[in-house]
Amino acid sequence: MTNEACLQKVYDACTIIEKQIDQTIELSQYVIGNTFTKYDLFLCPLLNRSIQLSQGFIVLIKQRNLTCAGSMLRLQLDNCMRLYASTIADDRNALINCVISGGKISSLRDTNGQKMSDKLLKDGLAQYDSRFADVYDNTSGYIHYSEKSFYQSISASNGEEYDISIRISKEPSEKVNEALCECIDAFIHYTNFFMRMMEGAALSKATLEKTLDEEEKNGN
């Protein structure tokens, strides 16, 4: 894929991601609703983090910076996993306290008594999105030094003589463009996935508020 074609993809994607940011801000109003609960202390930072990741992703794809864009995708997947953890935690209050105090979610258990490791969370979400676990594993290569970095910098030609070239530059090679476009599609997809999950939390909150209103009307 040429740089020109890639940058057109980037331009179109930025428009979509900007719209997602606006939708996330609007969604936050429904999540908070008319009452403030301890669960909001868990949900609101996730919403804000998603917005910040999207803003950063826009900057990075304009630079065709696949390494950092891939890391942003991985962090958006992490948002989905943390939100999912809150729906399966055996003790949600303990989960919220754990996050606020800087603890590890993996030390807590789900409703089936299993520790909520990243593997359990990603496999659980794969039940709702069949590609989730594979995308998670692939994007982890951008977080850790791996073959993702190697093949962006090293290339080889196998002609009459076997040549190896090493590229160290501020300008990414055209060979990253296809992978970058796949990363863009995945980021948009999983941002939508995150928002659909958050809509479920907002609906749960609305049900709670309705119950509280009915109890107040009944004098309970």
Short mmCIF file of C-alpha atoms in Angstrom, two decimals:
data_model
loop_
_atom_site.label_atom_id
_atom_site.label_comp_id
_atom_site.label_asym_id
_atom_site.label_seq_id
_atom_site.Cartn_x
_atom_site.Cartn_y
_atom_site.Cartn_z
CA MET A 1 0.00 0.00 0.00
CA THR A 2 1.35 3.43 -0.94
CA ASN A 3 1.77 6.22 1.57
CA GLU A 4 -0.86 8.24 -0.26
CA ALA A 5 -3.47 5.47 0.04
CA CYS A 6 -2.56 4.92 3.68
CA LEU A 7 -2.88 8.59 4.57
CA GLN A 8 -6.32 8.72 2.95
CA LYS A 9 -7.30 5.80 5.19
CA VAL A 10 -5.90 7.73 8.15
CA TYR A 11 -7.88 10.85 7.24
CA ASP A 12 -11.14 8.90 7.04
CA ALA A 13 -10.37 7.07 10.29
CA CYS A 14 -9.67 10.28 12.20
CA THR A 15 -13.17 11.51 11.35
CA ILE A 16 -14.67 8.29 12.73
CA ILE A 17 -12.53 8.34 15.89
CA GLU A 18 -13.39 11.98 16.60
CA LYS A 19 -17.05 11.01 16.42
CA GLN A 20 -16.41 8.12 18.82
CA ILE A 21 -14.83 10.56 21.28
CA ASP A 22 -17.96 12.74 21.18
CA GLN A 23 -20.14 9.64 21.66
CA THR A 24 -18.06 8.56 24.65
CA ILE A 25 -18.51 11.96 26.31
CA GLU A 26 -22.25 11.75 25.71
CA LEU A 27 -22.33 8.19 27.03
CA SER A 28 -20.63 9.29 30.25
CA GLN A 29 -23.67 11.41 31.10
CA TYR A 30 -25.90 8.32 30.99
CA VAL A 31 -23.41 6.25 32.96
CA ILE A 32 -23.37 8.77 35.82
CA GLY A 33 -27.11 9.42 35.57
CA ASN A 34 -28.86 11.15 38.46
CA THR A 35 -27.09 9.33 41.28
CA PHE A 36 -23.41 8.87 42.03
CA THR A 37 -22.32 5.42 43.21
CA LYS A 38 -19.04 3.81 44.09
CA TYR A 39 -19.16 1.97 40.77
CA ASP A 40 -18.91 5.33 39.01
CA LEU A 41 -15.45 5.71 40.55
CA PHE A 42 -14.50 2.67 38.49
CA LEU A 43 -16.40 3.50 35.27
CA CYS A 44 -15.61 7.20 34.83
CA PRO A 45 -11.81 6.82 34.68
CA LEU A 46 -12.26 4.07 32.07
CA LEU A 47 -14.34 6.41 29.93
CA ASN A 48 -11.77 9.18 30.28
CA ARG A 49 -8.93 6.77 29.51
CA SER A 50 -10.71 5.65 26.34
CA ILE A 51 -10.98 9.26 25.18
CA GLN A 52 -7.31 9.92 25.88
CA LEU A 53 -6.27 6.77 24.04
CA SER A 54 -8.35 7.81 21.04
CA GLN A 55 -6.83 11.28 21.02
CA GLY A 56 -3.34 9.80 21.18
CA PHE A 57 -4.15 7.25 18.49
CA ILE A 58 -5.15 10.02 16.08
CA VAL A 59 -1.78 11.74 16.49
CA LEU A 60 0.13 8.49 16.02
CA ILE A 61 -1.62 7.26 12.89
CA LYS A 62 -1.07 10.65 11.23
CA GLN A 63 2.64 9.94 11.75
CA ARG A 64 2.16 6.34 10.56
CA ASN A 65 3.75 5.30 13.87
CA LEU A 66 2.70 1.66 13.96
CA THR A 67 4.67 0.74 17.09
CA CYS A 68 2.91 3.30 19.28
CA ALA A 69 -0.47 2.98 17.54
CA GLY A 70 -0.35 -0.77 18.18
CA SER A 71 0.35 -0.05 21.85
CA MET A 72 -2.70 2.24 22.01
CA LEU A 73 -4.84 -0.55 20.56
CA ARG A 74 -3.51 -2.92 23.22
CA LEU A 75 -4.46 -0.42 25.94
CA GLN A 76 -7.97 -0.05 24.53
CA LEU A 77 -8.32 -3.83 24.73
CA ASP A 78 -7.19 -3.54 28.34
CA ASN A 79 -10.05 -1.08 28.93
CA CYS A 80 -12.49 -3.70 27.70
CA MET A 81 -10.95 -6.32 29.97
CA ARG A 82 -11.10 -4.13 33.09
CA LEU A 83 -14.73 -3.28 32.39
CA TYR A 84 -15.51 -6.96 31.85
CA ALA A 85 -13.83 -7.78 35.15
CA SER A 86 -16.30 -5.52 36.94
CA THR A 87 -19.20 -7.57 35.57
CA ILE A 88 -17.86 -10.96 36.68
CA ALA A 89 -16.12 -10.05 39.95
CA ASP A 90 -17.27 -12.01 42.97
CA ASP A 91 -16.93 -8.82 45.03
CA ARG A 92 -17.28 -5.63 42.97
CA ASN A 93 -16.51 -3.39 45.94
CA ALA A 94 -13.25 -5.24 46.50
CA LEU A 95 -12.43 -4.77 42.81
CA ILE A 96 -13.05 -1.03 42.97
CA ASN A 97 -10.99 -0.72 46.16
CA CYS A 98 -8.23 -2.73 44.51
CA VAL A 99 -8.07 -0.37 41.52
CA ILE A 100 -8.20 2.78 43.66
CA SER A 101 -5.40 1.52 45.91
CA GLY A 102 -3.21 0.44 42.98
CA GLY A 103 -3.61 -3.30 43.54
CA LYS A 104 -3.71 -6.08 40.98
CA ILE A 105 -7.05 -7.29 39.66
CA SER A 106 -5.48 -10.69 39.05
CA SER A 107 -5.43 -11.24 42.81
CA LEU A 108 -9.25 -11.19 42.92
CA ARG A 109 -11.69 -13.90 41.90
CA ASP A 110 -14.72 -14.05 39.63
CA THR A 111 -18.12 -15.49 40.53
CA ASN A 112 -16.82 -18.97 39.66
CA GLY A 113 -13.92 -18.69 42.10
CA GLN A 114 -11.31 -18.25 39.36
CA LYS A 115 -8.57 -15.63 39.67
CA MET A 116 -9.19 -12.82 37.19
CA SER A 117 -5.95 -13.13 35.24
CA ASP A 118 -5.52 -11.40 31.88
CA LYS A 119 -5.93 -14.81 30.24
CA LEU A 120 -9.27 -15.41 31.95
CA LEU A 121 -10.48 -11.93 30.98
CA LYS A 122 -9.38 -12.08 27.34
CA ASP A 123 -10.79 -15.60 26.91
CA GLY A 124 -14.03 -14.48 28.52
CA LEU A 125 -14.38 -11.58 26.08
CA ALA A 126 -13.57 -13.91 23.18
CA GLN A 127 -16.99 -15.44 23.82
CA TYR A 128 -18.49 -12.14 22.68
CA ASP A 129 -15.89 -11.23 20.05
CA SER A 130 -14.16 -14.23 18.49
CA ARG A 131 -11.05 -12.24 17.49
CA PHE A 132 -10.45 -10.62 20.87
CA ALA A 133 -7.88 -13.07 22.26
CA ASP A 134 -5.87 -13.20 19.01
CA VAL A 135 -5.80 -9.41 18.66
CA TYR A 136 -4.76 -9.09 22.30
CA ASP A 137 -1.89 -11.54 21.84
CA ASN A 138 -0.74 -9.86 18.62
CA THR A 139 -0.77 -6.35 20.04
CA SER A 140 1.19 -7.46 23.10
CA GLY A 141 4.12 -7.61 20.66
CA TYR A 142 4.03 -3.81 20.48
CA ILE A 143 4.24 -3.49 24.27
CA HIS A 144 7.18 -5.88 24.64
CA TYR A 145 10.30 -5.90 22.46
CA SER A 146 9.48 -8.58 19.91
CA GLU A 147 9.38 -9.50 16.22
CA LYS A 148 7.01 -6.55 15.70
CA SER A 149 9.96 -4.21 16.18
CA PHE A 150 12.36 -6.46 14.29
CA TYR A 151 10.43 -6.59 11.02
CA GLN A 152 9.77 -2.85 10.99
CA SER A 153 13.50 -2.17 11.02
CA ILE A 154 15.05 -5.18 9.26
CA SER A 155 14.38 -6.38 5.72
CA ALA A 156 16.11 -8.91 3.49
CA SER A 157 16.25 -9.70 -0.22
CA ASN A 158 17.01 -13.17 -1.50
CA GLY A 159 18.37 -12.63 -5.01
CA GLU A 160 21.73 -13.68 -6.37
CA GLU A 161 23.18 -12.30 -3.19
CA TYR A 162 21.41 -12.36 0.16
CA ASP A 163 21.18 -8.74 1.33
CA ILE A 164 20.00 -7.42 4.66
CA SER A 165 19.04 -3.78 5.12
CA ILE A 166 18.50 -1.96 8.40
CA ARG A 167 16.28 1.10 8.57
CA ILE A 168 16.56 3.63 11.39
CA SER A 169 14.52 6.68 10.49
CA LYS A 170 11.90 9.17 11.65
CA GLU A 171 9.91 8.33 8.50
CA PRO A 172 8.29 4.85 8.60
CA SER A 173 8.72 2.52 5.65
CA GLU A 174 5.80 1.92 3.29
CA LYS A 175 5.80 -1.70 4.35
CA VAL A 176 4.12 -0.76 7.65
CA ASN A 177 1.10 0.73 5.88
CA GLU A 178 -0.96 -2.43 5.51
CA ALA A 179 -0.45 -3.41 9.14
CA LEU A 180 -1.20 0.17 10.21
CA CYS A 181 -4.52 0.11 8.36
CA GLU A 182 -5.41 -3.18 10.05
CA CYS A 183 -4.52 -1.59 13.40
CA ILE A 184 -6.79 1.37 12.60
CA ASP A 185 -9.72 -0.90 11.76
CA ALA A 186 -9.18 -2.88 14.96
CA PHE A 187 -8.96 0.26 17.12
CA ILE A 188 -12.24 1.59 15.75
CA HIS A 189 -13.87 -1.82 16.18
CA TYR A 190 -12.78 -2.30 19.79
CA THR A 191 -13.59 1.27 20.75
CA ASN A 192 -17.13 0.53 19.58
CA PHE A 193 -16.99 -2.76 21.49
CA PHE A 194 -15.95 -0.89 24.63
CA MET A 195 -18.80 1.59 24.22
CA ARG A 196 -21.34 -1.21 23.79
CA MET A 197 -20.10 -2.74 27.02
CA MET A 198 -20.32 0.63 28.76
CA GLU A 199 -23.88 1.07 27.46
CA GLY A 200 -24.71 -2.09 29.41
CA ALA A 201 -23.34 -0.45 32.56
CA ALA A 202 -25.43 2.66 31.86
CA LEU A 203 -28.54 0.53 31.44
CA SER A 204 -27.82 -1.20 34.74
CA LYS A 205 -27.43 2.20 36.40
CA ALA A 206 -30.75 3.39 34.93
CA THR A 207 -32.48 0.29 36.34
CA LEU A 208 -31.00 1.02 39.76
CA GLU A 209 -32.19 4.62 39.66
CA LYS A 210 -35.69 3.52 38.65
CA THR A 211 -35.80 1.14 41.61
CA LEU A 212 -34.63 3.86 43.99
CA ASP A 213 -37.25 6.27 42.64
CA GLU A 214 -40.01 3.71 43.12
CA GLU A 215 -38.85 3.00 46.67
CA GLU A 216 -38.86 6.72 47.45
CA LYS A 217 -42.36 7.14 46.06
CA ASN A 218 -43.54 4.21 48.15
CA GLY A 219 -41.97 5.72 51.26
CA ASN A 220 -39.39 2.94 51.69
#
